[in-house]
Coordinates of C-alpha atoms (C1' of nucleotides) in Angstrom, one line a residue:
Chain A
M254 CA -94.0 -30.4 -101.1
P255 CA -94.1 -31.8 -97.7
L256 CA -97.7 -32.1 -96.1
R257 CA -98.2 -31.0 -92.7
R258 CA -99.9 -33.6 -90.3
A259 CA -102.7 -32.1 -88.1
K260 CA -102.1 -34.2 -84.9
M261 CA -98.7 -35.5 -84.6
P262 CA -98.7 -37.9 -81.7
V263 CA -95.8 -37.5 -79.1
R264 CA -92.7 -39.4 -78.7
R265 CA -92.0 -39.9 -75.0
P266 CA -88.7 -41.3 -74.2
T267 CA -87.9 -43.1 -71.0
T268 CA -87.2 -40.8 -68.1
M269 CA -84.6 -40.6 -65.7
E270 CA -87.1 -41.5 -62.9
E271 CA -88.3 -44.5 -64.7
F272 CA -84.6 -45.6 -65.1
E273 CA -83.7 -45.3 -61.5
A274 CA -86.8 -47.0 -60.3
R275 CA -85.9 -50.0 -62.4
C276 CA -82.4 -50.0 -61.1
R277 CA -83.5 -50.1 -57.6
R278 CA -86.1 -52.9 -58.3
Q279 CA -83.2 -54.9 -59.9
G280 CA -80.5 -54.0 -57.4
L281 CA -78.3 -52.4 -59.9
P282 CA -76.2 -49.4 -59.0
V283 CA -77.1 -45.9 -60.7
T284 CA -73.8 -44.8 -62.0
S285 CA -73.0 -41.5 -63.6
Q286 CA -72.0 -43.3 -66.8
R287 CA -75.4 -45.0 -67.0
R288 CA -77.1 -41.7 -66.5
A289 CA -75.1 -40.0 -69.0
V290 CA -75.7 -42.6 -71.7
L291 CA -79.5 -42.8 -71.1
R292 CA -79.8 -39.0 -71.1
A293 CA -77.7 -38.6 -74.2
L294 CA -80.0 -41.3 -76.0
A295 CA -83.3 -40.1 -74.8
A296 CA -82.3 -36.6 -76.2
R297 CA -82.2 -37.9 -79.6
E298 CA -84.8 -38.7 -82.2
D299 CA -82.5 -40.9 -84.3
H300 CA -81.1 -44.3 -83.5
P301 CA -77.6 -43.9 -82.8
T302 CA -75.0 -46.8 -82.5
A303 CA -72.9 -47.3 -79.3
D304 CA -70.0 -45.7 -81.1
Q305 CA -72.0 -42.7 -82.2
L306 CA -73.3 -42.1 -78.5
H307 CA -69.8 -42.5 -77.3
E308 CA -68.5 -39.9 -79.7
A309 CA -71.5 -37.5 -78.9
L310 CA -70.6 -37.9 -75.3
R311 CA -67.0 -37.1 -75.6
R312 CA -67.2 -33.4 -75.0
E313 CA -69.2 -33.8 -71.8
H314 CA -67.7 -36.9 -70.5
P315 CA -64.1 -37.4 -72.0
D316 CA -63.4 -40.1 -69.4
L317 CA -66.2 -42.3 -70.5
S318 CA -64.9 -45.3 -72.3
R319 CA -66.2 -46.8 -75.5
T320 CA -66.3 -50.2 -73.7
T321 CA -68.6 -48.8 -71.1
V322 CA -71.0 -47.3 -73.4
Y323 CA -71.3 -50.7 -75.0
R324 CA -72.0 -52.3 -71.7
V325 CA -74.3 -49.6 -70.3
L326 CA -76.5 -49.9 -73.5
E327 CA -76.8 -53.5 -73.1
T328 CA -77.7 -53.0 -69.4
L329 CA -80.3 -50.4 -70.4
V330 CA -81.9 -52.9 -72.8
R331 CA -82.0 -55.5 -70.0
L332 CA -83.6 -52.9 -67.8
G333 CA -86.2 -52.4 -70.6
V334 CA -85.7 -48.7 -70.7
V335 CA -84.0 -48.9 -74.2
T336 CA -84.5 -51.1 -77.1
K337 CA -82.2 -52.4 -79.9
V338 CA -83.3 -51.3 -83.3
S339 CA -83.0 -54.2 -85.8
H340 CA -80.9 -52.9 -88.4
P341 CA -79.7 -55.2 -91.3
G342 CA -76.2 -54.9 -91.6
A343 CA -73.8 -52.5 -89.8
A344 CA -73.9 -51.8 -86.2
V345 CA -76.5 -52.2 -83.6
H346 CA -78.8 -49.0 -83.2
Y347 CA -80.5 -48.1 -80.0
D348 CA -83.6 -46.2 -79.0
A349 CA -84.7 -44.8 -75.7
F350 CA -88.3 -44.6 -76.9
T351 CA -89.9 -47.8 -76.0
G352 CA -93.5 -46.9 -76.8
R353 CA -95.2 -48.5 -79.7
H354 CA -94.0 -47.0 -82.9
H355 CA -93.3 -48.2 -86.4
H356 CA -90.4 -47.9 -88.8
L357 CA -89.5 -46.6 -92.2
V358 CA -86.5 -48.5 -93.6
C359 CA -84.7 -47.5 -96.8
D360 CA -83.8 -50.7 -98.8
V361 CA -80.9 -48.7 -100.4
C362 CA -79.1 -46.9 -97.8
G363 CA -80.6 -48.7 -94.8
R364 CA -81.6 -45.4 -93.0
L365 CA -84.3 -45.9 -90.5
S366 CA -86.7 -43.7 -89.0
D367 CA -89.6 -43.7 -86.5
L368 CA -93.3 -43.4 -87.6
V369 CA -95.8 -42.9 -85.0
L370 CA -99.0 -44.2 -86.5
P371 CA -102.0 -44.4 -84.1
G372 CA -103.9 -46.3 -86.8
F373 CA -101.5 -49.2 -86.7
D374 CA -101.3 -49.3 -82.8
A375 CA -104.2 -51.7 -82.1
L376 CA -103.7 -54.5 -84.7
P377 CA -105.1 -57.8 -83.4
L378 CA -102.4 -60.1 -82.3
P379 CA -102.1 -63.3 -84.3
D380 CA -102.4 -66.7 -82.5
T381 CA -98.9 -67.8 -81.9
R382 CA -99.7 -70.9 -79.6
A383 CA -98.6 -73.0 -82.4
Q384 CA -95.0 -71.6 -82.2
D385 CA -95.4 -71.3 -78.5
F386 CA -94.3 -67.7 -78.7
E387 CA -95.3 -65.1 -76.2
I388 CA -95.8 -61.8 -78.1
A389 CA -94.8 -58.7 -76.0
D390 CA -95.3 -56.1 -78.6
Y391 CA -94.9 -55.5 -82.4
S392 CA -93.9 -52.9 -84.8
V393 CA -94.7 -52.5 -88.5
H394 CA -91.5 -52.0 -90.7
F395 CA -92.3 -50.3 -94.0
H396 CA -89.5 -50.5 -96.4
G397 CA -88.9 -48.9 -99.7
R398 CA -86.8 -45.9 -100.7
C399 CA -86.1 -42.7 -99.1
R400 CA -86.0 -39.3 -100.5
S401 CA -82.2 -39.4 -101.3
C402 CA -82.0 -42.9 -102.6
R403 CA -85.2 -42.5 -105.0
P404 CA -84.0 -41.7 -108.6
R405 CA -86.1 -39.1 -110.5
T406 CA -87.0 -41.9 -112.8
S407 CA -89.2 -43.5 -110.5
R408 CA -89.6 -47.1 -111.9
N409 CA -87.9 -50.4 -110.8
A410 CA -88.6 -53.9 -111.4
Chain B
M165 CA -99.7 -78.9 -77.1
P166 CA -99.2 -77.2 -80.6
L167 CA -102.3 -76.4 -82.5
R168 CA -102.6 -77.3 -86.1
R169 CA -103.4 -74.4 -88.6
A170 CA -106.0 -75.5 -91.2
K171 CA -104.8 -73.4 -94.2
M172 CA -101.2 -72.8 -94.1
P173 CA -100.3 -70.5 -96.9
V174 CA -97.3 -71.4 -99.1
R175 CA -93.8 -69.9 -98.8
R176 CA -92.5 -69.5 -102.4
P177 CA -88.8 -68.7 -102.5
T178 CA -87.4 -66.9 -105.6
T179 CA -86.8 -69.3 -108.5
M180 CA -83.7 -69.8 -110.6
E181 CA -85.6 -68.5 -113.6
E182 CA -86.6 -65.3 -111.9
F183 CA -82.9 -64.9 -111.0
E184 CA -81.6 -65.5 -114.5
A185 CA -84.3 -63.3 -116.0
R186 CA -83.1 -60.4 -113.7
C187 CA -79.5 -61.0 -114.5
R188 CA -80.0 -60.6 -118.2
R189 CA -82.2 -57.5 -117.7
Q190 CA -79.4 -56.0 -115.8
G191 CA -76.6 -57.4 -117.9
L192 CA -75.1 -59.3 -115.1
P193 CA -73.4 -62.5 -115.8
V194 CA -75.0 -65.7 -114.2
T195 CA -72.1 -67.4 -112.6
S196 CA -72.0 -70.9 -111.1
Q197 CA -71.3 -69.2 -107.7
R198 CA -74.5 -67.0 -107.9
R199 CA -76.5 -70.0 -108.6
A200 CA -75.1 -72.0 -105.8
V201 CA -75.6 -69.4 -103.3
L202 CA -79.2 -68.6 -104.4
R203 CA -80.0 -72.3 -104.6
A204 CA -78.7 -72.9 -101.2
L205 CA -80.5 -69.8 -99.7
A206 CA -83.8 -70.7 -101.4
A207 CA -83.8 -74.3 -100.0
R208 CA -83.8 -73.0 -96.5
E209 CA -86.6 -71.8 -94.4
D210 CA -84.4 -70.0 -91.9
H211 CA -82.4 -66.9 -92.4
P212 CA -78.8 -67.8 -92.6
T213 CA -75.9 -65.3 -92.5
A214 CA -73.3 -65.1 -95.3
D215 CA -70.9 -67.1 -93.2
Q216 CA -73.4 -69.8 -92.5
L217 CA -74.2 -70.2 -96.0
H218 CA -70.7 -70.5 -96.9
E219 CA -70.3 -73.3 -94.3
A220 CA -73.3 -75.0 -95.7
L221 CA -72.0 -74.8 -99.3
R222 CA -68.5 -76.1 -98.3
R223 CA -69.2 -79.8 -99.1
E224 CA -70.7 -79.2 -102.5
H225 CA -68.5 -76.2 -103.6
P226 CA -65.3 -76.4 -101.7
D227 CA -63.8 -73.8 -103.9
L228 CA -66.4 -71.2 -103.2
S229 CA -64.8 -68.4 -101.2
R230 CA -66.2 -66.7 -98.2
T231 CA -65.8 -63.4 -99.8
T232 CA -67.6 -64.4 -102.9
V233 CA -70.5 -65.4 -100.6
Y234 CA -70.8 -62.1 -99.1
R235 CA -70.5 -60.4 -102.5
V236 CA -73.1 -62.7 -104.3
L237 CA -75.6 -62.0 -101.5
E238 CA -75.2 -58.4 -101.9
T239 CA -75.6 -58.8 -105.5
L240 CA -78.8 -60.9 -105.2
V241 CA -80.3 -58.2 -102.8
R242 CA -79.5 -55.6 -105.5
L243 CA -81.2 -57.8 -108.1
G244 CA -84.3 -58.0 -105.7
V245 CA -84.4 -61.8 -105.4
V246 CA -83.1 -61.9 -102.0
T247 CA -83.7 -59.5 -99.0
K248 CA -81.7 -58.8 -95.9
V249 CA -83.6 -59.5 -92.7
S250 CA -83.6 -57.1 -89.8
H251 CA -82.0 -59.0 -87.0
P252 CA -81.1 -57.6 -83.8
G253 CA -77.4 -58.1 -83.4
A254 CA -74.2 -58.8 -85.3
A255 CA -74.4 -60.4 -88.6
V256 CA -76.7 -59.8 -91.7
H257 CA -79.3 -62.4 -92.1
Y258 CA -80.6 -63.3 -95.6
D259 CA -83.9 -64.6 -97.0
A260 CA -84.7 -65.8 -100.6
F261 CA -88.4 -65.4 -99.8
T262 CA -89.5 -62.0 -101.1
G263 CA -93.1 -62.4 -100.8
R264 CA -95.1 -60.7 -97.9
H265 CA -94.5 -62.3 -94.7
H266 CA -94.1 -61.3 -91.0
H267 CA -91.6 -62.0 -88.3
L268 CA -91.4 -63.4 -84.8
V269 CA -88.4 -62.1 -82.9
C270 CA -87.3 -63.4 -79.6
D271 CA -86.1 -60.6 -77.4
V272 CA -83.9 -62.8 -75.5
C273 CA -82.0 -64.9 -77.8
G274 CA -82.8 -63.0 -81.1
R275 CA -84.0 -65.8 -83.0
L276 CA -86.1 -64.8 -85.9
S277 CA -88.7 -66.9 -87.7
D278 CA -91.2 -66.2 -90.6
L279 CA -94.9 -66.0 -90.1
V280 CA -97.2 -66.0 -93.0
L281 CA -100.5 -64.2 -92.0
P282 CA -102.9 -63.4 -94.5
G283 CA -104.7 -61.4 -92.0
F284 CA -102.0 -58.9 -91.9
D285 CA -101.3 -58.9 -95.7
A286 CA -103.6 -56.1 -96.7
L287 CA -102.9 -53.3 -94.1
P288 CA -103.6 -49.8 -95.5
L289 CA -100.3 -48.0 -96.3
P290 CA -99.6 -44.9 -94.2
D291 CA -99.4 -41.5 -96.0
T292 CA -95.6 -41.0 -96.1
R293 CA -95.6 -38.0 -98.6
A294 CA -94.4 -35.8 -95.6
Q295 CA -91.2 -38.1 -95.4
D296 CA -91.1 -38.2 -99.1
F297 CA -90.6 -42.0 -98.7
E298 CA -91.8 -44.5 -101.3
I299 CA -93.1 -47.7 -99.6
A300 CA -92.4 -50.8 -101.5
D301 CA -93.7 -53.3 -98.9
Y302 CA -94.0 -53.8 -95.1
S303 CA -93.8 -56.4 -92.6
V304 CA -94.9 -56.7 -89.1
H305 CA -92.4 -57.7 -86.5
F306 CA -93.7 -59.3 -83.5
H307 CA -91.4 -59.6 -80.5
G308 CA -91.4 -61.3 -77.3
R309 CA -90.2 -64.6 -76.0
C310 CA -89.8 -67.9 -77.7
R311 CA -90.4 -71.1 -76.2
S312 CA -87.0 -71.8 -75.2
C313 CA -86.5 -68.5 -73.6
R314 CA -89.7 -68.2 -71.6
P315 CA -89.4 -69.3 -68.0
R316 CA -92.0 -71.5 -66.5
T317 CA -93.1 -68.6 -64.3
S318 CA -94.3 -66.7 -66.9
R319 CA -94.5 -63.1 -65.4
N320 CA -92.0 -60.3 -66.2
A321 CA -91.9 -56.7 -65.3
Chain C
dT215 C1' -67.7 -53.3 -46.6
dT216 C1' -69.3 -55.9 -50.5
dG217 C1' -70.3 -56.5 -54.9
dT218 C1' -70.7 -54.7 -59.3
dA219 C1' -69.2 -51.2 -62.8
dT220 C1' -65.3 -49.1 -65.0
dG221 C1' -61.3 -48.4 -68.1
dC222 C1' -57.7 -50.2 -70.5
dA223 C1' -55.6 -53.1 -73.9
dA224 C1' -56.0 -56.9 -76.5
dA225 C1' -58.9 -60.5 -78.8
dA226 C1' -62.7 -61.9 -81.5
dG227 C1' -66.0 -61.7 -84.9
dG228 C1' -68.1 -60.1 -89.3
dT229 C1' -67.4 -57.7 -93.5
dT230 C1' -64.8 -55.1 -97.1
dT231 C1' -61.1 -54.1 -100.1
dG232 C1' -56.9 -54.3 -103.5
dC233 C1' -55.1 -56.9 -107.1
dA234 C1' -54.1 -60.6 -110.3
dA235 C1' -56.4 -64.4 -112.4
dT236 C1' -60.6 -66.5 -114.3
dG237 C1' -65.0 -66.7 -116.5
dA238 C1' -69.3 -65.2 -118.8
dT239 C1' -71.4 -63.1 -122.7
Chain D
dA60 C1' -62.5 -59.7 -127.0
dT61 C1' -64.3 -57.4 -123.2
dC62 C1' -65.7 -56.4 -118.9
dA63 C1' -67.4 -58.2 -114.4
dT64 C1' -66.5 -61.7 -111.1
dT65 C1' -63.7 -64.6 -108.3
dG66 C1' -60.2 -65.9 -104.7
dC67 C1' -56.8 -64.7 -101.6
dA68 C1' -54.8 -62.1 -98.0
dA69 C1' -54.8 -58.2 -95.5
dA70 C1' -57.4 -54.4 -93.6
dC71 C1' -61.4 -52.5 -91.2
dC72 C1' -64.9 -52.0 -88.0
dT73 C1' -67.7 -53.2 -84.4
dT74 C1' -68.0 -55.7 -80.2
dT75 C1' -66.5 -58.6 -76.4
dT76 C1' -63.4 -60.1 -72.8
dG77 C1' -59.7 -60.3 -68.9
dC78 C1' -58.2 -58.0 -65.2
dA79 C1' -57.0 -54.5 -61.9
dT80 C1' -59.1 -50.3 -59.9
dA81 C1' -62.9 -47.3 -58.6
dC82 C1' -67.6 -46.7 -57.1
dA83 C1' -72.6 -47.2 -55.4
dA84 C1' -75.3 -49.2 -51.9

DNA sequence: TTGTATGCAAAAGGTTTGCAATGAT
DNA sequence: ATCATTGCAAACCTTTTGCATACAA
């Protein structure tokens, strides 16, 4: 039976204000399509693909083209208000929550979900001077098997 | 100038023996194609795609088809001797090193490299009973900008 | 007004699938 | 002998591109 977590930290997706401020700073026009895509993405807790987002937006914005959704998402990533979620295989998944958070990845079905874990938010950063790599952030990927992909006989090699 | 690390832990890719043992355990035939693909992958330190591996194998195995490389890699993942690497973007990348290690991901070019960091190898596992998720392992993804993608003027928004 | 974004359609990857022939056990 | 794998070609799905039009600043 599922346990309940006492203090569940909050997930705060990018706001429209942050988005517009960044557009202005970079001289990019704030279009209705960009607003719509960001709003739709920010409203979700999962990590939809461009196509899923396009599909979800069809009712409200029937004139929004698939191509534009792809392009807008790429722009939002460049603006830093959206991140791409690394997803082995399949399509690119996006997330409008740019705060520090971690991931649960199912090795079998590939499903990925967020995990806000304050205990993992202050890891010491490794010394990457040898690689000449400038670390901006990190996230911990826990992989294993999700509920639906775990057999009742719970052993594997 | 690059620093030198005193004790660099070793990267030990899957051996042919482990592979064959697992094949036998699961009743899968050990084919020359499977050997060839695993050997080629295990010999590399990067994380090639199926296509890159196929290209690399062309000289030695001109009769090995692209389709087979895709299928073999999927089989090796099922056998647990190879892992898919989370890679932002298009193609799936594979790794024959299944030991605990971490990643450096460039936000700009997407290049990904391994990072063996003993200091990060014993993190406490979070309680995922609520999600009913069985954690098998984890890896820390550090993202930021690699040498080639970092401008000399080292500030960003 | 000026430059960028959008929409369409077509192209370009990357990956999967159906089927007959081959190969491993 | 038996069943899974391989190779080929075609299908499929996701993403990108060229170009004329529409829109934000």
